[in-house]
Structure formats: C-alpha cells, structure tokens
Tab-separated table of C-alpha atoms in Angstrom:
chain	number	residue	atom	x	y	z
A	1	MET	CA	-2.169	-2.779	20.054
A	2	SER	CA	-3.376	-5.826	21.923
A	3	LYS	CA	-4.109	-9.061	20.028
A	4	LYS	CA	-7.655	-9.014	21.463
A	5	LYS	CA	-8.027	-5.357	19.658
A	6	GLN	CA	-6.615	-6.451	16.225
A	7	VAL	CA	-9.690	-8.889	15.811
A	8	ILE	CA	-11.338	-7.802	12.367
A	9	TRP	CA	-14.925	-8.979	13.074
A	10	ASP	CA	-16.616	-8.782	16.395
A	11	GLY	CA	-20.165	-7.749	15.007
A	12	ASN	CA	-18.918	-3.665	14.534
A	13	VAL	CA	-19.110	-2.735	11.020
A	14	ARG	CA	-16.973	0.034	11.354
A	15	ASP	CA	-14.389	-1.688	13.308
A	16	ALA	CA	-13.714	-4.279	10.980
A	17	ALA	CA	-13.813	-1.392	7.821
A	18	LEU	CA	-10.742	0.499	9.951
A	19	THR	CA	-8.992	-2.595	9.983
A	20	ILE	CA	-9.377	-3.475	6.829
A	21	LEU	CA	-8.314	-0.032	5.729
A	22	LEU	CA	-5.292	-0.094	8.290
A	23	THR	CA	-4.330	-3.003	6.533
A	24	ILE	CA	-4.450	-1.843	2.904
A	25	ASP	CA	-2.299	0.679	3.956
A	26	LYS	CA	0.428	-0.885	5.753
A	27	SER	CA	0.315	-4.255	3.539
A	28	GLN	CA	-0.226	-2.580	0.490
A	29	ALA	CA	-3.056	-5.522	-0.111
A	30	TYR	CA	-5.934	-5.025	-2.925
A	31	SER	CA	-9.171	-3.665	-1.148
A	32	ASN	CA	-11.246	-6.244	-3.375
A	33	LEU	CA	-9.489	-9.449	-2.104
A	34	LEU	CA	-8.970	-8.472	1.606
A	35	LEU	CA	-12.968	-7.021	1.571
A	36	HIS	CA	-14.156	-10.384	0.038
A	37	GLN	CA	-11.999	-12.441	2.402
A	38	THR	CA	-13.320	-10.681	5.383
A	39	ILE	CA	-17.127	-11.277	4.459
A	40	GLU	CA	-16.509	-14.653	3.664
A	41	LYS	CA	-14.089	-16.040	6.584
A	42	TYR	CA	-16.607	-13.955	9.221
A	43	LYS	CA	-19.872	-15.258	7.027
A	44	ILE	CA	-20.986	-11.541	7.610
A	45	ASP	CA	-24.583	-10.816	6.860
A	46	ALA	CA	-26.401	-9.202	3.676
A	47	LYS	CA	-27.177	-5.930	5.771
A	48	ASP	CA	-23.776	-5.633	7.284
A	49	ARG	CA	-21.748	-6.338	4.360
A	50	GLY	CA	-23.281	-3.912	2.510
A	51	LEU	CA	-22.095	-0.970	4.875
A	52	LEU	CA	-18.902	-2.736	5.125
A	53	THR	CA	-18.286	-2.710	1.624
A	54	GLU	CA	-19.279	1.150	1.610
A	55	LEU	CA	-17.393	2.420	4.163
A	56	THR	CA	-13.914	0.834	2.980
A	57	TYR	CA	-14.519	1.213	-0.802
A	58	GLY	CA	-15.928	5.064	0.133
A	59	THR	CA	-13.285	5.825	2.546
A	60	LEU	CA	-10.321	4.635	0.131
A	61	GLN	CA	-12.513	6.517	-3.039
A	62	HIS	CA	-12.522	9.823	-1.404
A	63	LYS	CA	-9.215	9.666	0.694
A	64	LEU	CA	-7.299	12.979	-0.870
A	65	THR	CA	-10.801	15.057	-0.713
A	66	LEU	CA	-11.625	13.981	2.818
A	67	ASP	CA	-7.657	15.122	3.753
A	68	TYR	CA	-8.163	18.104	2.467
A	69	TYR	CA	-11.485	18.510	4.489
A	70	LEU	CA	-9.356	17.448	7.655
A	71	GLU	CA	-6.251	19.106	7.036
A	72	PRO	CA	-7.738	22.850	8.944
A	73	PHE	CA	-8.791	20.590	12.054
A	74	ILE	CA	-5.959	18.461	12.744
A	75	ARG	CA	-3.205	19.910	15.222
A	76	GLY	CA	0.168	18.424	15.044
A	77	LYS	CA	0.865	14.760	14.087
A	78	VAL	CA	-1.702	11.988	14.817
A	79	ASP	CA	-1.031	8.012	14.520
A	80	ILE	CA	-2.042	6.455	11.052
A	81	TRP	CA	-5.017	4.686	12.688
A	82	VAL	CA	-6.632	7.796	14.167
A	83	ARG	CA	-6.174	9.634	10.424
A	84	TRP	CA	-8.193	6.385	9.023
A	85	LEU	CA	-10.516	6.655	11.774
A	86	LEU	CA	-11.288	10.464	11.401
A	87	ARG	CA	-11.170	9.697	7.687
A	88	MET	CA	-13.989	6.839	7.620
A	89	SER	CA	-16.083	8.747	9.816
A	90	LEU	CA	-16.133	12.011	8.141
A	91	TYR	CA	-16.912	10.108	5.308
A	92	GLN	CA	-20.064	9.102	6.563
A	93	MET	CA	-20.654	12.636	7.476
A	94	GLN	CA	-20.226	13.877	4.095
A	95	TYR	CA	-21.228	11.431	2.085
A	96	LEU	CA	-23.484	8.769	3.688
A	97	THR	CA	-26.728	11.067	4.165
A	98	ARG	CA	-28.631	8.266	5.731
A	99	ILE	CA	-26.542	7.704	8.494
A	100	PRO	CA	-26.786	10.825	11.218
A	101	ALA	CA	-24.082	12.601	11.314
A	102	HIS	CA	-23.963	12.526	15.540
A	103	ALA	CA	-23.908	8.768	15.055
A	104	ALA	CA	-20.831	8.734	13.101
A	105	VAL	CA	-19.171	10.901	15.793
A	106	ASN	CA	-20.185	8.851	18.497
A	107	GLU	CA	-19.068	5.417	16.888
A	108	ALA	CA	-15.906	7.132	16.273
A	109	VAL	CA	-15.394	8.038	19.687
A	110	GLU	CA	-16.308	4.850	21.027
A	111	ILE	CA	-13.656	2.994	18.715
A	112	ALA	CA	-11.150	5.289	19.611
A	113	LYS	CA	-11.929	4.997	23.198
A	114	ARG	CA	-10.812	0.753	22.510
A	115	ARG	CA	-8.204	1.191	20.331
A	116	GLY	CA	-6.370	4.274	22.218
A	117	HIS	CA	-7.089	6.084	25.186
A	118	LYS	CA	-9.331	8.912	26.530
A	119	GLY	CA	-7.234	11.506	25.263
A	120	ILE	CA	-7.379	10.208	21.857
A	121	ALA	CA	-11.353	9.680	21.932
A	122	SER	CA	-11.412	13.607	23.128
A	123	MET	CA	-9.345	14.580	20.260
A	124	VAL	CA	-11.141	12.815	17.846
A	125	ASN	CA	-14.933	13.876	19.152
A	126	GLY	CA	-13.148	17.603	19.342
A	127	ILE	CA	-12.123	17.444	15.684
A	128	LEU	CA	-15.330	15.993	14.216
A	129	ARG	CA	-17.618	18.208	16.319
A	130	SER	CA	-15.666	21.412	15.049
A	131	ILE	CA	-16.458	20.058	11.378
A	132	LEU	CA	-20.307	19.673	12.361
A	133	ARG	CA	-20.365	22.957	13.870
A	134	GLU	CA	-17.912	24.613	10.861
A	135	GLY	CA	-18.591	22.825	7.813
A	136	VAL	CA	-15.743	21.424	5.318
A	137	ARG	CA	-13.818	24.117	3.116
A	138	SER	CA	-14.680	24.474	-0.072
A	139	THR	CA	-12.544	23.048	-3.112
A	140	ASP	CA	-13.079	26.828	-4.725
A	141	LEU	CA	-10.368	27.950	-2.768
A	142	ILE	CA	-7.943	25.989	-4.830
A	143	GLU	CA	-7.000	27.842	-7.716
A	144	ASP	CA	-5.368	25.463	-9.970
A	145	ALA	CA	-7.844	23.834	-12.245
A	146	ASN	CA	-6.077	20.336	-12.268
A	147	GLU	CA	-5.147	20.391	-8.517
A	148	ARG	CA	-8.658	21.394	-7.471
A	149	LEU	CA	-9.973	18.628	-10.135
A	150	ALA	CA	-7.289	16.223	-8.006
A	151	ILE	CA	-8.860	17.002	-4.987
A	152	GLU	CA	-12.416	16.984	-5.726
A	153	THR	CA	-12.322	13.638	-7.194
A	154	SER	CA	-9.715	11.903	-4.951
A	155	HIS	CA	-6.694	11.464	-7.811
A	156	PRO	CA	-3.578	11.954	-7.576
A	157	GLN	CA	-2.116	15.437	-9.337
A	158	TRP	CA	0.258	13.251	-11.392
A	159	LEU	CA	-2.461	11.351	-12.730
A	160	VAL	CA	-4.801	14.069	-13.422
A	161	ASP	CA	-2.111	16.088	-15.175
A	162	ARG	CA	-1.105	13.013	-17.151
A	163	TRP	CA	-4.848	12.307	-18.285
A	164	VAL	CA	-5.671	15.883	-19.064
A	165	GLU	CA	-2.614	16.086	-21.311
A	166	SER	CA	-3.818	12.889	-23.165
A	167	TYR	CA	-7.451	13.243	-23.561
A	168	GLY	CA	-8.468	16.998	-22.257
A	169	TYR	CA	-9.679	18.381	-19.164
A	170	ASP	CA	-13.472	17.318	-19.514
A	171	LYS	CA	-13.140	13.506	-20.586
A	172	THR	CA	-11.173	13.377	-17.873
A	173	ARG	CA	-13.277	14.964	-15.245
A	174	GLU	CA	-15.953	12.518	-16.525
A	175	MET	CA	-13.400	9.514	-15.892
A	176	LEU	CA	-12.545	10.524	-12.430
A	177	LEU	CA	-15.869	11.026	-11.457
A	178	GLU	CA	-17.248	7.812	-12.897
A	179	ASN	CA	-13.939	6.160	-10.984
A	180	ASN	CA	-15.942	6.883	-7.632
A	181	ILE	CA	-19.369	5.229	-8.330
A	182	ALA	CA	-19.641	1.523	-7.195
A	183	PRO	CA	-19.234	-0.806	-9.980
A	184	LEU	CA	-22.857	-2.805	-11.012
A	185	GLN	CA	-21.882	-6.663	-10.619
A	186	THR	CA	-21.827	-8.439	-13.937
A	187	VAL	CA	-22.056	-12.214	-15.243
A	188	ARG	CA	-21.189	-13.523	-18.344
A	189	VAL	CA	-23.752	-16.192	-19.647
A	190	ASN	CA	-22.027	-19.639	-20.314
A	191	THR	CA	-23.618	-20.039	-23.768
A	192	THR	CA	-22.431	-23.920	-24.090
A	193	LYS	CA	-24.655	-24.711	-21.063
A	194	ALA	CA	-27.548	-22.393	-21.247
A	195	THR	CA	-29.212	-19.304	-23.097
A	196	VAL	CA	-29.475	-15.899	-21.665
A	197	GLU	CA	-32.957	-16.547	-21.193
A	198	GLN	CA	-32.796	-19.335	-19.433
A	199	VAL	CA	-30.041	-17.942	-17.010
A	200	LEU	CA	-32.484	-15.180	-16.593
A	201	THR	CA	-35.291	-16.768	-15.403
A	202	THR	CA	-32.814	-19.347	-13.102
A	203	LEU	CA	-31.655	-16.231	-11.583
A	204	GLU	CA	-35.153	-14.736	-11.063
A	205	ARG	CA	-36.150	-18.092	-9.410
A	206	GLU	CA	-33.334	-17.806	-6.964
A	207	GLY	CA	-34.458	-14.225	-6.041
A	208	VAL	CA	-31.513	-12.745	-8.043
A	209	LYS	CA	-32.623	-9.216	-10.167
A	210	ALA	CA	-30.855	-9.126	-13.359
A	211	ARG	CA	-31.424	-7.771	-16.636
A	212	ARG	CA	-29.382	-7.863	-20.544
A	213	SER	CA	-26.709	-5.389	-21.449
A	214	GLU	CA	-27.136	-3.245	-23.984
A	215	TYR	CA	-23.574	-3.847	-25.405
A	216	ILE	CA	-22.836	-7.409	-25.266
A	217	PRO	CA	-25.701	-10.299	-25.851
A	218	GLU	CA	-24.119	-12.512	-22.931
A	219	CYS	CA	-23.764	-10.209	-20.356
A	220	LEU	CA	-26.122	-9.841	-17.538
A	221	HIS	CA	-26.195	-6.528	-15.034
A	222	LEU	CA	-27.513	-7.768	-11.497
A	223	GLU	CA	-29.446	-5.562	-9.633
A	224	SER	CA	-29.838	-7.754	-6.506
A	225	GLY	CA	-28.214	-10.925	-4.935
A	226	GLN	CA	-24.793	-12.381	-5.221
A	227	ALA	CA	-23.651	-14.096	-8.140
A	228	ALA	CA	-21.094	-16.276	-6.470
A	229	ARG	CA	-23.860	-17.461	-4.009
A	230	THR	CA	-26.407	-18.789	-6.927
A	231	GLY	CA	-26.958	-21.934	-8.066
A	232	ALA	CA	-26.434	-20.802	-11.158
A	233	PHE	CA	-22.776	-19.827	-10.618
A	234	ARG	CA	-21.706	-23.312	-8.749
A	235	ASN	CA	-23.380	-25.182	-12.009
A	236	GLY	CA	-21.262	-23.503	-14.345
A	237	LEU	CA	-24.058	-21.119	-16.320
A	238	ILE	CA	-22.613	-17.980	-15.500
A	239	THR	CA	-18.876	-16.405	-15.108
A	240	ILE	CA	-18.450	-12.968	-12.802
A	241	GLN	CA	-16.179	-10.959	-15.073
A	242	ASP	CA	-16.640	-7.164	-15.731
A	243	GLU	CA	-18.602	-6.270	-18.990
A	244	SER	CA	-15.773	-4.394	-20.994
A	245	SER	CA	-13.174	-7.447	-20.040
A	246	MET	CA	-15.225	-9.557	-22.078
A	247	LEU	CA	-14.116	-7.314	-25.229
A	248	PRO	CA	-10.931	-9.334	-26.052
A	249	ALA	CA	-12.656	-12.389	-26.542
A	250	LYS	CA	-15.231	-10.936	-28.895
A	251	VAL	CA	-12.801	-9.221	-30.784
A	252	LEU	CA	-10.316	-12.287	-30.938
A	253	ASN	CA	-13.408	-13.823	-32.198
A	254	PRO	CA	-11.856	-17.304	-32.446
A	255	GLN	CA	-13.923	-19.848	-34.394
A	256	PRO	CA	-14.837	-23.563	-33.448
A	257	GLY	CA	-12.092	-26.071	-34.101
A	258	MET	CA	-9.109	-22.964	-34.140
A	259	LYS	CA	-5.867	-23.394	-32.224
A	260	VAL	CA	-5.829	-20.448	-29.919
A	261	LEU	CA	-3.061	-19.444	-27.426
A	262	ASP	CA	-3.637	-17.188	-24.227
A	263	MET	CA	-0.487	-16.007	-23.009
A	264	CYS	CA	-1.026	-14.134	-19.881
A	265	ALA	CA	-4.235	-16.213	-18.641
A	266	ALA	CA	-4.861	-16.438	-15.020
A	267	PRO	CA	-7.711	-16.120	-13.324
A	268	GLY	CA	-9.348	-17.335	-16.482
A	269	GLY	CA	-12.442	-15.287	-17.121
A	270	LYS	CA	-10.893	-14.637	-20.854
A	271	THR	CA	-9.938	-18.121	-21.631
A	272	THR	CA	-13.408	-19.461	-20.702
A	273	HIS	CA	-14.914	-16.876	-22.648
A	274	LEU	CA	-12.621	-17.676	-25.622
A	275	ALA	CA	-13.760	-21.389	-25.029
A	276	GLU	CA	-17.392	-20.544	-24.743
A	277	VAL	CA	-17.208	-18.462	-28.486
A	278	MET	CA	-15.419	-21.425	-29.992
A	279	LYS	CA	-18.819	-23.400	-28.877
A	280	ASN	CA	-16.027	-25.958	-26.651
A	281	GLU	CA	-14.608	-27.216	-30.214
A	282	GLY	CA	-10.833	-26.817	-30.834
A	283	SER	CA	-7.918	-26.210	-28.479
A	284	ILE	CA	-6.870	-23.197	-26.272
A	285	LEU	CA	-3.446	-23.325	-24.510
A	286	ALA	CA	-3.679	-21.008	-20.939
A	287	THR	CA	-0.335	-19.908	-19.990
A	288	ASP	CA	0.644	-17.595	-17.068
A	289	LEU	CA	3.601	-17.013	-15.354
A	290	HIS	CA	2.492	-17.833	-11.758
A	291	PRO	CA	1.497	-21.428	-11.787
A	292	LYS	CA	-0.499	-21.603	-8.356
A	293	LYS	CA	-2.526	-19.225	-10.439
A	294	LEU	CA	-3.156	-21.606	-13.251
A	295	ASP	CA	-4.968	-23.845	-10.318
A	296	LEU	CA	-7.870	-20.684	-10.723
A	297	ILE	CA	-7.987	-21.422	-14.322
A	298	GLU	CA	-8.959	-25.154	-14.025
A	299	GLU	CA	-11.136	-24.482	-11.126
A	300	ASN	CA	-13.067	-22.300	-13.634
A	301	VAL	CA	-12.805	-24.710	-16.295
A	302	ALA	CA	-13.892	-27.522	-14.513
A	303	ARG	CA	-17.157	-25.520	-13.231
A	304	LEU	CA	-17.938	-24.466	-16.696
A	305	GLY	CA	-17.532	-27.819	-18.276
A	306	LEU	CA	-15.228	-26.835	-20.607
A	307	ASN	CA	-12.891	-29.709	-22.208
A	308	ILE	CA	-10.998	-27.769	-24.843
A	309	ILE	CA	-8.527	-26.002	-22.545
A	310	GLU	CA	-5.078	-26.708	-21.100
A	311	THR	CA	-2.678	-24.931	-18.770
A	312	ALA	CA	0.772	-24.463	-18.462
A	313	PRO	CA	2.875	-22.231	-16.654
A	314	LEU	CA	5.210	-20.292	-18.976
A	315	ASP	CA	6.561	-16.769	-18.843
A	316	GLY	CA	5.302	-14.875	-22.000
A	317	ARG	CA	8.605	-13.348	-22.398
A	318	LYS	CA	9.981	-16.972	-23.521
A	319	ALA	CA	7.377	-18.697	-24.776
A	320	ALA	CA	8.544	-19.010	-28.522
A	321	GLY	CA	11.387	-21.057	-26.943
A	322	PHE	CA	9.097	-23.558	-25.678
A	323	LEU	CA	5.755	-23.749	-27.848
A	324	GLN	CA	5.854	-24.422	-31.915
A	325	LYS	CA	6.394	-21.757	-34.066
A	326	GLU	CA	3.685	-20.344	-36.209
A	327	GLY	CA	1.423	-22.818	-34.712
A	328	TYR	CA	-1.371	-20.815	-33.481
A	329	ASP	CA	-4.204	-19.858	-35.132
A	330	ALA	CA	-5.372	-16.705	-32.786
A	331	ILE	CA	-3.422	-15.169	-29.758
A	332	LEU	CA	-4.804	-13.438	-26.861
A	333	VAL	CA	-2.187	-11.190	-25.076
A	334	ASP	CA	-3.937	-9.481	-22.444
A	335	ALA	CA	-0.689	-7.910	-20.990
A	336	PRO	CA	0.251	-6.830	-17.821
A	337	CYS	CA	-0.438	-3.490	-16.788
A	338	SER	CA	-0.970	-0.914	-14.341
A	339	GLY	CA	-4.564	-1.480	-14.009
A	340	LEU	CA	-5.555	1.863	-14.095
A	341	GLY	CA	-8.732	1.242	-15.685
A	342	VAL	CA	-10.227	-0.746	-12.730
A	343	MET	CA	-10.123	1.953	-9.934
A	344	ARG	CA	-13.847	1.399	-9.212
A	345	ARG	CA	-13.038	-2.067	-8.073
A	346	LYS	CA	-9.749	-1.170	-6.706
A	347	PRO	CA	-9.811	2.249	-5.083
A	348	ASP	CA	-6.003	1.525	-3.544
A	349	ILE	CA	-4.470	1.299	-6.879
A	350	LYS	CA	-4.698	5.129	-7.694
A	351	TYR	CA	-2.510	5.871	-4.258
A	352	THR	CA	0.086	3.188	-4.855
A	353	LYS	CA	0.813	3.612	-8.752
A	354	ARG	CA	3.970	5.830	-9.502
A	355	GLU	CA	4.551	7.444	-12.492
A	356	GLU	CA	7.939	5.560	-13.019
A	357	ASP	CA	5.916	2.169	-12.743
A	358	LEU	CA	4.153	3.063	-15.963
A	359	GLU	CA	7.632	3.314	-18.077
A	360	SER	CA	8.865	0.064	-17.279
A	361	LEU	CA	5.861	-1.756	-17.996
A	362	GLN	CA	5.838	-1.374	-22.125
A	363	THR	CA	9.049	-3.026	-21.731
A	364	ILE	CA	7.203	-6.072	-20.618
A	365	GLN	CA	4.218	-5.863	-23.141
A	366	LEU	CA	6.513	-5.644	-26.079
A	367	SER	CA	8.427	-8.472	-25.032
A	368	ILE	CA	5.182	-10.404	-24.842
A	369	LEU	CA	3.705	-9.418	-28.114
A	370	ASN	CA	7.411	-10.240	-29.593
A	371	ASN	CA	7.215	-13.560	-28.355
A	372	ALA	CA	3.329	-13.918	-29.970
A	373	VAL	CA	4.315	-13.227	-33.240
A	374	GLN	CA	6.859	-15.871	-33.836
A	375	LEU	CA	3.777	-18.548	-32.389
A	376	LEU	CA	1.074	-16.713	-34.920
A	377	LYS	CA	0.491	-18.394	-37.885
A	378	GLN	CA	0.482	-16.319	-41.274
A	379	ASP	CA	-2.887	-14.618	-41.492
A	380	GLY	CA	-3.321	-15.493	-37.763
A	381	ARG	CA	-5.182	-12.879	-35.841
A	382	LEU	CA	-3.481	-11.355	-32.591
A	383	VAL	CA	-5.007	-9.082	-29.910
A	384	TYR	CA	-3.337	-6.980	-27.340
A	385	SER	CA	-5.662	-5.790	-24.391
A	386	THR	CA	-5.279	-3.720	-21.361
A	387	CYS	CA	-7.304	-2.779	-18.291
A	388	THR	CA	-5.458	0.582	-18.454
A	389	VAL	CA	-6.509	3.979	-19.810
A	390	ASP	CA	-2.814	5.121	-20.173
A	391	ARG	CA	-1.832	5.967	-23.745
A	392	SER	CA	1.916	5.041	-23.188
A	393	GLU	CA	0.833	1.379	-22.296
A	394	ASN	CA	-1.963	1.276	-25.133
A	395	GLU	CA	-1.190	3.344	-28.124
A	396	GLY	CA	2.119	3.720	-27.332
A	397	THR	CA	3.002	-0.018	-27.059
A	398	VAL	CA	1.002	-0.661	-30.317
A	399	GLN	CA	3.222	2.072	-32.277
A	400	ALA	CA	6.604	0.402	-30.785
A	401	PHE	CA	5.414	-3.100	-31.382
A	402	LEU	CA	4.347	-2.401	-35.034
A	403	LYS	CA	7.758	-0.760	-35.816
A	404	GLU	CA	9.507	-3.334	-34.758
A	405	HIS	CA	7.096	-5.651	-36.711
A	406	PRO	CA	6.537	-4.642	-40.153
A	407	GLU	CA	4.554	-8.227	-40.877
A	408	MET	CA	1.688	-6.849	-38.465
A	409	ASN	CA	-1.154	-5.132	-39.475
A	410	LEU	CA	-3.275	-3.142	-37.331
A	411	VAL	CA	-7.011	-4.123	-38.941
A	412	PRO	CA	-10.458	-2.638	-38.238
A	413	ILE	CA	-12.016	-4.118	-34.631
A	414	GLU	CA	-14.835	-6.540	-35.738
A	415	ASN	CA	-17.415	-7.924	-33.713
A	416	LEU	CA	-17.899	-4.420	-31.403
A	417	PRO	CA	-21.093	-3.741	-29.799
A	418	THR	CA	-22.837	-1.521	-32.207
A	419	GLN	CA	-22.498	1.711	-29.417
A	420	LEU	CA	-18.710	1.414	-29.378
A	421	GLU	CA	-18.277	0.591	-33.368
A	422	ALA	CA	-17.551	4.448	-34.172
A	423	LYS	CA	-14.954	4.667	-30.900
A	424	GLN	CA	-12.292	2.826	-32.698
A	425	GLN	CA	-9.685	4.150	-34.577
A	426	ASP	CA	-7.157	2.516	-36.642
A	427	GLY	CA	-7.661	-0.938	-35.205
A	428	MET	CA	-7.430	0.128	-31.620
A	429	LEU	CA	-10.221	0.757	-28.948
A	430	GLN	CA	-9.931	2.984	-26.194
A	431	VAL	CA	-12.956	2.081	-23.808
A	432	PHE	CA	-13.409	4.741	-20.768
A	433	PRO	CA	-15.238	3.930	-17.662
A	434	GLN	CA	-17.956	6.492	-18.454
A	435	ASP	CA	-18.523	4.466	-22.195
A	436	ILE	CA	-20.429	1.874	-20.527
A	437	GLY	CA	-20.417	2.050	-17.025
A	438	SER	CA	-17.670	-0.490	-17.236
A	439	ASP	CA	-13.697	-0.474	-16.449
A	440	GLY	CA	-11.423	1.525	-18.597
A	441	PHE	CA	-10.163	-1.073	-20.916
A	442	PHE	CA	-7.921	-1.126	-24.229
A	443	VAL	CA	-8.177	-3.320	-27.419
A	444	ALA	CA	-6.150	-3.673	-30.494
A	445	ALA	CA	-6.379	-6.193	-33.501
A	446	PHE	CA	-3.489	-7.561	-35.745
A	447	VAL	CA	-3.448	-10.127	-38.409
A	448	LYS	CA	0.037	-11.514	-39.394
A	449	LYS	CA	1.040	-10.738	-43.336
A	450	GLY	CA	4.200	-11.486	-44.883
A	451	ALA	CA	7.427	-13.118	-43.950
A	452	SER	CA	8.010	-13.161	-40.149
A	453	ASN	CA	11.547	-11.758	-39.100
C-alpha cells in the first residue's frame, strides 16, 4: 500500500474509519484515544465527527456478530483490510437505517478500488449485494444459549461463560446489551469554583444542553455539544468523567484538612474529585507508576485551580518503603484492572483481553493494598475500586486482602446515591453498566482497627 493511501483523513469519513479500525487491529491501539487524536489532528467538523465515531465504535462493538453474518458469503481467505471493509459496510447496512444500503455498498466498492484493485472491488460488490438479496442468517440457528448470546452481543465466548456463571444469564444479557450502547458524555462540576446551577447556566449560554444526574449531585449529563470545547472546561468549572468513576471519591468522603493518599492516580479524575470533596483544604499526595502520566494530573490540577495536590512517581507495590508509615487519614486504591466495565468506551477491550490476564492482576492489586495498609493511620479509611465487573478482581481480591489483614474491617459504604444503597453487600458495591447507564464499577470500603502487622 502506498503512502498516499495511508493518509487517515482526506475528507472521506468511511476511508478514515477503515484506517482507524486497521490501526486498532494491528497496533492494539485504544479506539477512544485514536479516534480523539484523529478528530483533533484533522479538525474534523461535527457532522463528519459523528459518523466517524459511529462507524468506528459500531463496527468494533458488533464485530463478532458481523463476522457471523459474513461467514456464509466469504469464499477463501481475504486480506485483513478487506475483512474490516466488509464489516464496516455491513454494519451500516444492518444497524444504520438512515444510510441507504446501496450507498454503503457503492462506498465500499470505491474504497476497495482505491486501496486494492478491480478484482477486490468486484468481490466486495458481490458479497455485499448477495447479502442485500438474501439477507443475513438468524442467530436462532445457534443451539447453545451462551454461544448464541456471545454472537448476538459480540462478546467472546469465554467472557460470556464466565459472567453467566457469576451473575446468571439474565443479568449478563442485560450487561452485554448495554455494552453496545454508545455512552452519554458526563462531566463533574468543580464545586470549589461554581455551583451546579451556575455551570448549567454557563453551558446553556455556550449552546450546550445539559441536565443534572439523578444519582450524583455534581454530575451533569450532556445531551449536545462537546465538553472539552467549552469555556466552562477551559476555565476549570468542569471535568470530563464517567459518572460511576465519581463513586470512589464520594465513598472515601475525605473531610477538609485531612491528609490523603491516591495510590494509582493518573490521569487525575478521582484525585481532583477528592480535592473538591475536601473543599481544597488539607493535602493529597497523588502517585503513579508512570512519571509521564503525572503530567496529566498536574495539567488538570492547574486548570481546576486546586492547590492541595502534590504528585510523585511511585510504584504502589513499593510505596510503604518510601512514605510515612501510618501517615494518612484516608487512602484511595483505584487499582490496575482488566477494565471490563468500560467496554462501551473502549469496545476493543473485549477482543484483546484473555482469561489468563485476569488471574495475574489480583497479585498486583493485593500488593498495592498491602502497602496501603502500612501507610494508613489507625481508624483511617481505605477505599478499593476498579472499573471492572469481574468477580475475581473485585470480591475475590477483597476476600484475599481481608484474609491477610485481620486489622482491616469491611464497613458499610456511606455517601452512596440513594438508588445504589440497596445494591451494596457487606461493604462492597458492584455497579453494572445497566444500573445507572454508566461504566461497570466496583467499590469496597475498609477501616483500619487494631495493631498493624
């Protein structure tokens, strides 16, 4: 393929989406980051931006379903770029009713001509027109219920089996369907600078339609506009953050004047939320394994006008060797995890994760928690959180942690949205994507009692 044909943006939305999909496939790049970089770099306008996002995420989200539909029509081996072109075109034909099917076919043929040759274009045309004539096969042909669910919702079979075993078929099905719904953009109001009402008024003046969340008071749902392009964002009145990831700071609930440690802090969404909860009074040490990521925290801190946060490059698994023992009133461990709760934002995750990856994560999580215990004061509060819905990383890690640390007690989770109070069990809360239309998230709260080991 020539350099000319590798240009991401030449005004053709479908060609750009195909290039992004191929890059994600080959480089294991995160779809959300690559899409954002493309939009910013080429200053793609709102109309094209919407379709580019829909084609990229939609094709990724429904990849396994699309492959099931395509399989009877493909003879022999096809190049990877041709397969992605067929997936993207079929996605438009099956899921985007506002795009005429024949237009999707014609666009696919033109792209095939530009990227390949007449023979490939003819094959693409033949496959897609055969589907138009004959339709796609029904998933009812799949006898096994879990396999059928995996194909219908485009999730790997091992993941479906694992979640059905943990949560039952119905709850798993709800979650998988929710994973394929585009997320609503949510922002957190910086209450040290403005009230929620003031920010709503500011956004309205800027032509951005927003409404208050039913769950978290400082959370707003954006129904139009781009938060990052607003004056409210530039002036530090809001932070872009998923609603369920606002739970850890609410649950830790540090009071003004406290000394707080955030052990896995980058990019700083939860760190800055903690500072706002503390009314910008006290001190927060934000640490992260990757020094470059600390720059993101410092950028956020400066934009939001918060002055109680310091950053330090530090591996949470070794933190107790560098920081003051029993020196912190409250500690947040938002641990490295599989990220299986954020598939709506990063649909590529479900295809790149492997079951064996999950087992090694608990070792890291426990190591960070073991260090946190040593740094926490007597009667201090510790919150453990993840953005996954996997039991081994959540309840499994909590139980293993308690077994090692009898001085740590699980305590009822306080300061939760009323609608979630009944969902907590024994000091642990698993939020599923379908619960509040947000990311899957887990939170557990502990208090340190007795002598530390």
